[in-house]
Coordinates of C-alpha atoms in Angstrom, one line a residue:
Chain A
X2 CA -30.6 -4.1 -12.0
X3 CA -27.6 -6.4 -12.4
X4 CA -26.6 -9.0 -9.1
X5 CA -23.1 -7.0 -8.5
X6 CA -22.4 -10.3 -6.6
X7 CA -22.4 -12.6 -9.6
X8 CA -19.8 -10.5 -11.0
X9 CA -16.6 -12.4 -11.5
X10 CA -14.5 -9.3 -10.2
X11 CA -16.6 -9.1 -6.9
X12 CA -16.1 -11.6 -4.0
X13 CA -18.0 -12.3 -1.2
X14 CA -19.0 -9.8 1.2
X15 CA -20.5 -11.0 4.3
X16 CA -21.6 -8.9 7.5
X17 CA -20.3 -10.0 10.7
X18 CA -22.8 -9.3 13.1
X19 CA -21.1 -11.3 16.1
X20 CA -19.5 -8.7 18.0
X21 CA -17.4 -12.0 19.3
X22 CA -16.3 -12.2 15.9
X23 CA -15.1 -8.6 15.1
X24 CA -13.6 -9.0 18.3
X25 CA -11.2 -12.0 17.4
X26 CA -10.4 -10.1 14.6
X27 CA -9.1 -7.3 15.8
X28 CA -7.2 -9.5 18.3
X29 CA -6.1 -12.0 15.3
X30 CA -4.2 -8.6 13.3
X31 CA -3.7 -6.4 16.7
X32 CA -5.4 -3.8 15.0
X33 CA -8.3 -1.2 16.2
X34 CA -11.2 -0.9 14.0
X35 CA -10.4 1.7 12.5
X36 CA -6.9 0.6 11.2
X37 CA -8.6 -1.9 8.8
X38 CA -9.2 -1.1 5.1
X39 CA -13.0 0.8 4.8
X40 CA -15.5 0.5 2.1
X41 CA -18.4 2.9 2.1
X42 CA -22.0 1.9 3.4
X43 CA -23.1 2.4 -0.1
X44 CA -20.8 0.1 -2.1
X45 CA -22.6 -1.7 -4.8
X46 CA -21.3 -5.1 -3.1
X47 CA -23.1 -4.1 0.1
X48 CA -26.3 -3.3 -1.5
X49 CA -27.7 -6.7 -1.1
X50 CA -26.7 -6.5 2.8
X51 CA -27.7 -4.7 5.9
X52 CA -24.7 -3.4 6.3
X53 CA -24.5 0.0 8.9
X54 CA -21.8 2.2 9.4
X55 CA -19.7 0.5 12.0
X56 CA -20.2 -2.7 11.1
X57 CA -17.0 -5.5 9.6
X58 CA -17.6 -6.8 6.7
X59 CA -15.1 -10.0 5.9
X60 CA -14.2 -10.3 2.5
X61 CA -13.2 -14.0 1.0
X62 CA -11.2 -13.4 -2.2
X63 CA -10.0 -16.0 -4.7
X64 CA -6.6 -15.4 -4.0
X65 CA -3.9 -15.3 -7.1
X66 CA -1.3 -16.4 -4.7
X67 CA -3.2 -18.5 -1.8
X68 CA -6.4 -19.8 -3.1
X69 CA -8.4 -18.5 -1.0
X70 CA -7.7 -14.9 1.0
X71 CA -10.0 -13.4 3.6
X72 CA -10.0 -9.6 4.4
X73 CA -12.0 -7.3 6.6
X74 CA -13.3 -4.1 5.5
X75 CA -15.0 -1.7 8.1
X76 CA -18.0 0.2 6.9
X77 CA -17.7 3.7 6.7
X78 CA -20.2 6.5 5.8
Chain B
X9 CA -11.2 -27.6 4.1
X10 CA -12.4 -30.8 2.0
X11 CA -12.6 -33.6 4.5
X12 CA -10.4 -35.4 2.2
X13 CA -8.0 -33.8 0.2
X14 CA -6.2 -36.6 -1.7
X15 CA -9.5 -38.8 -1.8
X16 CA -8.8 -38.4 -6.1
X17 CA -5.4 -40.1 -5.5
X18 CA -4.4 -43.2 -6.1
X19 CA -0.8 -43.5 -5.4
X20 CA -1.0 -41.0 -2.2
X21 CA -1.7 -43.3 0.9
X22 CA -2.6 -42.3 4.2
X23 CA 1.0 -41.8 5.2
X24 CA 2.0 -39.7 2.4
X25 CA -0.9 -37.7 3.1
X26 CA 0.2 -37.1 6.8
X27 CA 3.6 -36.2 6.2
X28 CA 2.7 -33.6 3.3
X29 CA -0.2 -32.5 5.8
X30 CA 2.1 -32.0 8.3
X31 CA 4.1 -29.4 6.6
X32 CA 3.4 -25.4 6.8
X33 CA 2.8 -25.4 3.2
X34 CA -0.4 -23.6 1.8
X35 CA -3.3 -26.2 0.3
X36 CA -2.1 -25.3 -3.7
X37 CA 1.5 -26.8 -2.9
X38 CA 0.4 -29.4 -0.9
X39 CA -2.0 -30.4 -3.7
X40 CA 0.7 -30.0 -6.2
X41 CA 2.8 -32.5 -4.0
X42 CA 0.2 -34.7 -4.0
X43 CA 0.1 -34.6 -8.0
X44 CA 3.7 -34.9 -8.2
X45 CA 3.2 -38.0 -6.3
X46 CA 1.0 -39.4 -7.9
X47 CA 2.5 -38.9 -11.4
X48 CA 5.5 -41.0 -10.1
X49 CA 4.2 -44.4 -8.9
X50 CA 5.8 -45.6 -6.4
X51 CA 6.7 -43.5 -4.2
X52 CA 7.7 -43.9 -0.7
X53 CA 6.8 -42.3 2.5
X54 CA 10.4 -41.2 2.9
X55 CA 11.0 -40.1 -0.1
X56 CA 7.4 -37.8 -0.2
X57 CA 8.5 -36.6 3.6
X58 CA 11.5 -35.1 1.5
X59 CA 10.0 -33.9 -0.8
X60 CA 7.4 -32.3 1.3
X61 CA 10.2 -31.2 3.5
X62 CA 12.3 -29.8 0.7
X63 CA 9.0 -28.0 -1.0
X64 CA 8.9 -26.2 2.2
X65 CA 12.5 -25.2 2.8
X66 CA 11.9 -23.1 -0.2
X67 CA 8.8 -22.0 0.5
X68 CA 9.8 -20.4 4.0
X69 CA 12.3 -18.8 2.2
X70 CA 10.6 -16.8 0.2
X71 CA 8.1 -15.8 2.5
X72 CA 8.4 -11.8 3.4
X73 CA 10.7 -11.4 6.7
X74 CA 9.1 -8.7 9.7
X75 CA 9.8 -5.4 9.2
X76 CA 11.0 -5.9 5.6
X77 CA 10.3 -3.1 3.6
X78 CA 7.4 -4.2 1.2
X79 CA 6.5 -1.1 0.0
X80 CA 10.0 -0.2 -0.9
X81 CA 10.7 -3.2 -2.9
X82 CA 7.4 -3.1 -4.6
X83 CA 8.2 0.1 -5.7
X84 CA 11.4 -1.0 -7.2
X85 CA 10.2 -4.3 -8.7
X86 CA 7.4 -1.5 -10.8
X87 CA 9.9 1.0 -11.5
X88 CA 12.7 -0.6 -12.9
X89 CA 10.8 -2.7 -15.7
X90 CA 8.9 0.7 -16.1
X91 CA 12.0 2.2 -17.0
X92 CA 12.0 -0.3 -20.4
X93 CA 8.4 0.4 -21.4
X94 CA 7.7 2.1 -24.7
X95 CA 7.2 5.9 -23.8
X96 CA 4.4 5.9 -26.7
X97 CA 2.4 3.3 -28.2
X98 CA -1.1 3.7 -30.0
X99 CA -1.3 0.8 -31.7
X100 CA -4.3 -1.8 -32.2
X101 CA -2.4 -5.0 -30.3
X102 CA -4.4 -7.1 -27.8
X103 CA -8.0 -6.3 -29.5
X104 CA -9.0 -6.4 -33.4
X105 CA -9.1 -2.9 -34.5
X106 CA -9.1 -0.9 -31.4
X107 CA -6.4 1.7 -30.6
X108 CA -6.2 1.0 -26.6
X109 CA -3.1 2.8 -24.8
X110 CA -0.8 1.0 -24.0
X111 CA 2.6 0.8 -21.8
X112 CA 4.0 3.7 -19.7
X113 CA 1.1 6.4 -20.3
X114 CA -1.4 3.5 -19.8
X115 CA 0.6 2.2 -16.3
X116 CA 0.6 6.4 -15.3
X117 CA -3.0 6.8 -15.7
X118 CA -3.8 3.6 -13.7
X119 CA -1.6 4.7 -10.7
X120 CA -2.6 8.2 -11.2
X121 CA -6.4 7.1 -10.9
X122 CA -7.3 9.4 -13.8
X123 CA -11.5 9.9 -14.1
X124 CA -11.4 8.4 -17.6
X125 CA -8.7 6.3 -19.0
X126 CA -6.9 8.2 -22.6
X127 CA -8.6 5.3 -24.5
X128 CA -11.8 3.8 -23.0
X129 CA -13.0 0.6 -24.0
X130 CA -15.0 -2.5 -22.6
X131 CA -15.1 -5.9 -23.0
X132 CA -18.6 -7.3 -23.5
X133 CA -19.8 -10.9 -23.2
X134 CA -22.8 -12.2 -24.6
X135 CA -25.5 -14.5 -22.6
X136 CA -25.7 -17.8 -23.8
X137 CA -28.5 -17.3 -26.2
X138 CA -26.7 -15.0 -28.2
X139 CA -23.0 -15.6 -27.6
X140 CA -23.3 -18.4 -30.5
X141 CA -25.9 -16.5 -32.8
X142 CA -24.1 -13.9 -35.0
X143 CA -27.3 -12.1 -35.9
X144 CA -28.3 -12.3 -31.9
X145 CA -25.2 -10.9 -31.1
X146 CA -25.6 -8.0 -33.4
X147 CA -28.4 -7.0 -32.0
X148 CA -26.3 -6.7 -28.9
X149 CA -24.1 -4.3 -30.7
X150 CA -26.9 -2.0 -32.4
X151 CA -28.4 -1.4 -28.5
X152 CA -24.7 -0.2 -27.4
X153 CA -23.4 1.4 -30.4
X154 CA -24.8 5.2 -30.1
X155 CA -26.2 4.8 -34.1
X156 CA -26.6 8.6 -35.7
X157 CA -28.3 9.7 -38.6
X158 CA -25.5 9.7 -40.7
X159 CA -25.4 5.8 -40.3
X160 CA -28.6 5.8 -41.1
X161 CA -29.1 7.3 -44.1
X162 CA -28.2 10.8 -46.5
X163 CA -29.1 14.1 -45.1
X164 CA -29.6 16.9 -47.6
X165 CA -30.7 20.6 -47.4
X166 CA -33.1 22.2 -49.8
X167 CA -32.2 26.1 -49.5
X168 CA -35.2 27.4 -51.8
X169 CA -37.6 25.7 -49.5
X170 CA -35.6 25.9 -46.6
X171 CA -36.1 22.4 -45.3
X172 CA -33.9 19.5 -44.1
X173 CA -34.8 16.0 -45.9
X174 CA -33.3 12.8 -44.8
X175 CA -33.6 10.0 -46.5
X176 CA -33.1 6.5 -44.3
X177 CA -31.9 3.4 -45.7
X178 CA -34.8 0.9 -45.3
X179 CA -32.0 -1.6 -45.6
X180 CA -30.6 -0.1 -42.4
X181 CA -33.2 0.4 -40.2
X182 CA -34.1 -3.4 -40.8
X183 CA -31.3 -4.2 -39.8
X184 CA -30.7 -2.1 -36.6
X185 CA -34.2 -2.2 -35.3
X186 CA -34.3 -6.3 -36.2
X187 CA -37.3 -6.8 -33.4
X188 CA -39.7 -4.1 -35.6
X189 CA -41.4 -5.4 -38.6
X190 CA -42.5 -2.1 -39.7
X191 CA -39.9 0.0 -41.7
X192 CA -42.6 3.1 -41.8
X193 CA -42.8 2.5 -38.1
X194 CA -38.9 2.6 -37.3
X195 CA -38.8 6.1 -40.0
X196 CA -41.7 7.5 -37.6
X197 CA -39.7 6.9 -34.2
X198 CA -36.8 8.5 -35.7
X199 CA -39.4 11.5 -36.6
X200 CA -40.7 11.6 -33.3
X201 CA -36.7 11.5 -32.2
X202 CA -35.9 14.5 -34.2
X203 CA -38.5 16.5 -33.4
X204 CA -38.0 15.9 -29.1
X205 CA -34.2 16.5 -29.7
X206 CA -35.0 19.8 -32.0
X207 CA -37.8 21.3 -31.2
X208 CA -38.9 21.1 -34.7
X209 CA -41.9 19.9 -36.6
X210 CA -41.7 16.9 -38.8
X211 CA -43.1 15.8 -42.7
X212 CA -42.7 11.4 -42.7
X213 CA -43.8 10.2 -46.0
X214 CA -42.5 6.4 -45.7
X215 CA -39.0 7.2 -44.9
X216 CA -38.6 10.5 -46.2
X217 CA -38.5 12.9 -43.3
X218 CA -38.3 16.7 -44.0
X219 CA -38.3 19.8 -41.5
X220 CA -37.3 23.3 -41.5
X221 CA -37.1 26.2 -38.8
X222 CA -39.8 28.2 -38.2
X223 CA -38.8 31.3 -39.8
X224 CA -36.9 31.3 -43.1
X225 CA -33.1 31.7 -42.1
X226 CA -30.4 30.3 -44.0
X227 CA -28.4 29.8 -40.6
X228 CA -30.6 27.9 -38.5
X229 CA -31.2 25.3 -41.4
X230 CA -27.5 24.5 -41.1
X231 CA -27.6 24.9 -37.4
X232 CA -30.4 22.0 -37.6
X233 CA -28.4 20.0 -40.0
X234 CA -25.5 20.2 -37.0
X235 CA -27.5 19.3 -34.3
X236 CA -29.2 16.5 -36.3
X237 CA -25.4 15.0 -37.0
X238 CA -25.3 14.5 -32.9
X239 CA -28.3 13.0 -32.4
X240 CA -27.9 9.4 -30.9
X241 CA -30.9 7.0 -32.4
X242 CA -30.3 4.2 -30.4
X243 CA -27.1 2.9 -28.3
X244 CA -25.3 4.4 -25.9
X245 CA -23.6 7.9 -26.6
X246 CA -20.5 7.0 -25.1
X247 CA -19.9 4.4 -27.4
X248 CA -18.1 5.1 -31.0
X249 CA -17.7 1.8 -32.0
X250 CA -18.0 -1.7 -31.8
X251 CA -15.9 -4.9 -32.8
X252 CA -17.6 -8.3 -32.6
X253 CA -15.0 -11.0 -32.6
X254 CA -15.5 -14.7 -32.3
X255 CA -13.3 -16.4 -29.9
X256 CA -11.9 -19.5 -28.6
X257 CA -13.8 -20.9 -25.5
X258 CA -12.1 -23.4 -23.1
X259 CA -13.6 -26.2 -23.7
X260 CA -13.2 -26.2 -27.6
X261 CA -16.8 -24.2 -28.0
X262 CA -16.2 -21.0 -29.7
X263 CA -18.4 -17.5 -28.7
X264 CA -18.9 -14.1 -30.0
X265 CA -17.5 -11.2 -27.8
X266 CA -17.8 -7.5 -27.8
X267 CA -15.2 -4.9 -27.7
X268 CA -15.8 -1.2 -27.5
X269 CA -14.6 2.1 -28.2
X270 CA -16.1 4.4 -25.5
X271 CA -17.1 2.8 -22.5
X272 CA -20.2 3.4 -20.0
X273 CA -20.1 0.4 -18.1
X274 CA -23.3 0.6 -16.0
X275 CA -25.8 1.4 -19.2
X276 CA -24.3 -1.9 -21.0
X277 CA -25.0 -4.2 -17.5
X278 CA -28.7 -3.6 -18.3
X279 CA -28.6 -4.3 -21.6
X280 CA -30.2 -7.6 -22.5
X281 CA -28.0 -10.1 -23.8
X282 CA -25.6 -8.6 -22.1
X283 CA -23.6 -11.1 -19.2
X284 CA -22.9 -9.2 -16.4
X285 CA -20.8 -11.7 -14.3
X286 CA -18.2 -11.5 -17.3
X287 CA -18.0 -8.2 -18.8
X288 CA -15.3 -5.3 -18.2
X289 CA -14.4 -1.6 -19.0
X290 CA -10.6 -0.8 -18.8
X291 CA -12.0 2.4 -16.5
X292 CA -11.5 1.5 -13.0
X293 CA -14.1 4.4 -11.9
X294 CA -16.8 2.4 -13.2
X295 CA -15.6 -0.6 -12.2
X296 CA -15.7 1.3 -8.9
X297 CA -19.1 2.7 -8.9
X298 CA -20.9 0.1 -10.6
X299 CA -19.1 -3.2 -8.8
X300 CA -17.6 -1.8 -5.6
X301 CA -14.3 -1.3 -4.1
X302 CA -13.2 -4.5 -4.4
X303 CA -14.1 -5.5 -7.8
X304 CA -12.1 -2.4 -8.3
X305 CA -8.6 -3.7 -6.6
X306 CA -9.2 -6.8 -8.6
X307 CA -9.5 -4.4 -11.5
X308 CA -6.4 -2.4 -11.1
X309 CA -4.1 -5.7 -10.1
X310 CA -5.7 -7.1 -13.7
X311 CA -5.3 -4.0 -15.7
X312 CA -1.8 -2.8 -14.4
X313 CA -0.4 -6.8 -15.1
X314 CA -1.6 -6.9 -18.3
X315 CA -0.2 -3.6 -19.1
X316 CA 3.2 -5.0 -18.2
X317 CA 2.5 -8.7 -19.7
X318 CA 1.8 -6.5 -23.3
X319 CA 5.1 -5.0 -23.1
X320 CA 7.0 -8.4 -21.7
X321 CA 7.3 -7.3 -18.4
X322 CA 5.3 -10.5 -17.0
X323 CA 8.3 -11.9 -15.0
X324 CA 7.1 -8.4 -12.2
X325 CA 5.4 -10.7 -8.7
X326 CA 1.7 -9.8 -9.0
X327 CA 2.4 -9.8 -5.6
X328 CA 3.8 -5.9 -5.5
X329 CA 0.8 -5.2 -7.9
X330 CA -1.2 -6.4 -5.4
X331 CA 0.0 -4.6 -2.6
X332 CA -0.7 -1.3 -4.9
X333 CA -4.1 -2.0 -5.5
X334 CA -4.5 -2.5 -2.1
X335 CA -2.9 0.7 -1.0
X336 CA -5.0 2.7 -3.7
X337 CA -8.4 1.2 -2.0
X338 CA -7.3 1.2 1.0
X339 CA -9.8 3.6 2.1
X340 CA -13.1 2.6 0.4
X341 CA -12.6 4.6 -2.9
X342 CA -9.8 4.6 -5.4
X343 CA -6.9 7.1 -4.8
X344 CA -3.9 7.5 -6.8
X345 CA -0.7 7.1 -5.8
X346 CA 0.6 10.3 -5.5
X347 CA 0.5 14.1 -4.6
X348 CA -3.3 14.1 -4.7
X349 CA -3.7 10.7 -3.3
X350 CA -1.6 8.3 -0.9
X351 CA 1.9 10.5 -0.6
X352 CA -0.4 13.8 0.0
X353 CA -2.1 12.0 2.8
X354 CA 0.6 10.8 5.0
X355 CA 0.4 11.4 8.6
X356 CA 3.8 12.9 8.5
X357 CA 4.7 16.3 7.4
X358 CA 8.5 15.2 6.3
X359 CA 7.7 12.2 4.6
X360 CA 4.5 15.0 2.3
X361 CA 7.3 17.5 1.5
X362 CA 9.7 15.2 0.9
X363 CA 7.4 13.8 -1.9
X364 CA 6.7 16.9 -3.9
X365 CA 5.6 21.0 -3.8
X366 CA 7.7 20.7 -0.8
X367 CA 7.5 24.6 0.5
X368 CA 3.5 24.5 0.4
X369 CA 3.6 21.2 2.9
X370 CA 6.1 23.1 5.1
X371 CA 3.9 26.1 5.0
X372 CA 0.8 24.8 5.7
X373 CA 2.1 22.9 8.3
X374 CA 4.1 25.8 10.0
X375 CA 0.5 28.1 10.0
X376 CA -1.6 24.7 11.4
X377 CA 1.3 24.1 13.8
X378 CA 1.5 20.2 13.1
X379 CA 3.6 17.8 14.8
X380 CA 5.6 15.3 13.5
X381 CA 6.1 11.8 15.2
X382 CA 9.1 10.4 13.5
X383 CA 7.5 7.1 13.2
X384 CA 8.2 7.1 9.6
X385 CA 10.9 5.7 7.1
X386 CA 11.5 9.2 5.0
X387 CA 11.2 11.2 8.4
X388 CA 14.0 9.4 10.0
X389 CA 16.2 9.8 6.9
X390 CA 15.5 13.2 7.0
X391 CA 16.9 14.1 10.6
X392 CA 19.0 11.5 10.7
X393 CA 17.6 8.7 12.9
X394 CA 17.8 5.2 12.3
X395 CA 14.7 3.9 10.4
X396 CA 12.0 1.4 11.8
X397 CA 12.2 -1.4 9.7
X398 CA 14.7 -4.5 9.1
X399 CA 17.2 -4.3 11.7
X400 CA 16.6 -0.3 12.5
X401 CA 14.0 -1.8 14.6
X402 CA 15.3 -4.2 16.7
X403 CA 17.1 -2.9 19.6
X404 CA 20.0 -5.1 21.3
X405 CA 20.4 -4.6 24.9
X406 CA 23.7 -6.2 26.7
X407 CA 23.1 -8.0 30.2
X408 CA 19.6 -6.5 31.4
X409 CA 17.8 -9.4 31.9
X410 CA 18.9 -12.2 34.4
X411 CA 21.6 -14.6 33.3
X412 CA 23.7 -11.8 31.8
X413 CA 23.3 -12.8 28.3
X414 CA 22.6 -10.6 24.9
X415 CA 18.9 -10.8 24.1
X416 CA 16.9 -9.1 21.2
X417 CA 14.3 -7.0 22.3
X418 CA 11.8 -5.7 19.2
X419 CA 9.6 -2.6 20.3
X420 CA 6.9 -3.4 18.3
X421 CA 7.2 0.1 16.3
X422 CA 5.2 0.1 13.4
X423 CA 6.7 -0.3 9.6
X424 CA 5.6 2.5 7.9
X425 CA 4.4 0.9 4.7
X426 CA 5.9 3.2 1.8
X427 CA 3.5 3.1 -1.7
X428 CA 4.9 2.9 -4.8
X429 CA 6.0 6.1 -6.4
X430 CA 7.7 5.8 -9.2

């Protein structure tokens, strides 16, 4: 099987598992949980992670306009 | 953050540095300053604090204002240039040899998410070990190109003994199997092949093979001689075709590159020889199911620019591409923009019939008793309201708070970000 995370298309995902963290977050955007983006529990890009359903995954993206971009994603069924 | 940013500088001193650091701008710009700086000698601290200053003047400008409507303008900045792309090309620009769709139909199916593009193809790049061997790289090709019999050799049918013969090319086999030694071997595999896919037995003598139905019938020996034409020996079915090109690397090195007809991007990850941080398909599904959701967006932003780029559209912000992308998976799979995707799955029942089929979105919503909220840009220009974004949103009140002077009060409503229908 391929490392999906060594793909030039895929950034990387990391799980936040400090509920402090998901919690500045969704302060930092003003936002609910469920008003970020999803990505499903199964994505290939998650299948090196723990990631449950529930959980924020932040995205860091080499950025066409800014470098560097970070998104969240919350994991969805 | 690097601890020092302008440590490779020479002409930028520590007060340059604080003044530029000072500035809102983002760390490309500032870097760029720093360049600019240090192609210049000489300088000053003034003058780099105007120019830093200056550099950010226009960059606050262009930055999007609240409640401007991104969606909106993103829309427009796609659809106008789409209105100068070529209704209809099928012609073999880009790639050597293969016929890839290109401008309008190309940008449709990309928005409309369509299972499999008009004209699949990938872009395959090779491992170092066999990205500067040709013969390396071929055998690259013969494990993706689905190879059948007719490739392979003549196929001829013998009516008075009712049998099929084949003859294979010992040339060809040699050459597609390059890791077997044994041509006899290969002619046996093929055999054993034929007979699984057929149901048939098989006569080998070297690399002869003959077979025959059971029964005599004139119709089932050319029903065999069909189904032997569909047989795939070795590859991947899904693959016609394969162009091997030699390209230009970067740094002056030159490498051999892969580009298909037919694409099944998953099987060709596994191949060997195969680099799998580098290779593409044009399908966004499988870019989807075998990279994730974000490999995808990166996919449709790359796809639906160079679309444009091909037809001299490149002057469109990959900025309103972006936002696209990032509406279409938005939700963890791809959607299209459109009926079936974004614009049928609005909260609002106004803004759904306003898009299109706009009795059945009444109707359904009449028998499910929905509500509308009016939050929305279409709803409100429906009945008549003021919309909630640029200065529809901000509310002035005269005199209500102490002091008796005019103050602007926002609400806080929410934009209603509108995708990009063309």
């Amino acid at each position: 099987m391929v490392d999906v995370s060594q793909h030039e298309l895929v950034p990387d995902h990391t799980v936040l598992d400090d509920p402090e963290e998901v919690e500045a977050v969704l302060e930092e955007y003003n936002v609910n949980k469920t008003n970020l983006p999803k990505i499903k529990r199964t994505d290939p890009a998650l299948r090196e992670t723990e990631a449950e359903t529930g959980d924020v995954v932040r995205i860091e993206r080499d950025s066409r306009t800014a470098d560097r971009a970070v998104v969240y994603r919350l994991v969805v069924e | 953050m690097t601890e020092n940013p302008t440590a490779d500088y020479e002409h930028v001193d520590e007060d340059i540095e604080a003044v530029v650091e000072d500035t809102e701008l983002p760390r490309r710009l500032k870097d760029e300053i720093y360049g600019i700086v240090e192609e210049h000698e000489g300088i000053s601290v003034e003058q780099a604090d105007d120019i830093a200053k200056a550099t950010e003047t226009r960059y606050v400008d262009t930055r999007v204002d609240p409640l401007d409507p991104v969606g909106t303008v993103s829309a427009q900045s796609i659809g106008e240039p789409g209105t100068q792309m070529t209704m209809n090309t099928f012609h073999y620009a880009g790639v050597a040899e293969i016929d890839v769709t290109q401008g309008l139909p190309r940008l449709i199916e990309l928005v409309d998410a369509r299972k499999t593009p008009d004209t699949p193809m990938m872009t395959v790049y090779l491992d170092d070990e066999y990205a500067d061997d040709r013969e390396r790289a071929h055998e690259v090709v013969w494990s993706i190109e689905a190879t059948k019999i007719l490739a392979l050799g003549d196929v001829s049918t013998n009516v008075a003994d009712m049998v099929v013969r084949v003859d294979l090319n010992d040339e060809t086999l040699q050459e597609r199997w390059p890791r077997e030694d044994d041509v006899g071997e290969i002619a046996q595999r093929i055999a054993d092949t034929i007979e699984d896919a057929l149901g048939v037995e098989t006569r080998r003598q070297g690399t002869v093979i003959q077979f025959g139905p059971e029964q005599p019938s004139y119709r089932e020996l050319l029903q065999l001689v069909e189904q032997l034409r569909e047989i795939v020996f070795k590859g991947i079915e899904d693959v016609t075709r394969v162009v091997i090109r030699k390209e230009k690397l970067d740094d002056g090195g030159e490498e051999f590159v892969l580009y298909t007809e037919g694409s099944a991007f998953g099987d060709v990850l596994d191949i060997e020889g195969v680099d799998g941080t580098r290779s593409t398909t044009n399908n966004i599904h499988e870019v989807y199911r075998n990279l994730g959701v974000e490999a995808a967006r990166e996919a449709i932003i790359n796809e639906t620019m160079d679309t444009l780029e091909e037809q001299g559209l490149d002057d469109v912000n990959v900025r309103h591409l972006m936002l696209v992308s990032d509406i279409m998976t938005n939700r963890g799979t791809i959607e299209s923009i459109g009926r079936h995707g974004i614009s049928g799955s609005k909260e609002s029942v106004l803004a759904r019939a306003a898009f299109e089929v706009t009795v059945n979105h009444l109707l359904d919503a009449a028998i499910h008793g929905e509500l509308d909220d009016l939050d929305g840009v279409i709803e409100n220009v429906i009945v008549g309201k003021p919309v909630a974004i640029g200065t529809g949103d901000v509310d002035l009140k005269m005199g209500s708070i102490g002091g008796g002077t005019a103050k602007e009060v926002t609400d806080g409503g929410e934009s209603e970000i509108e995708p990009a229908d063309d």
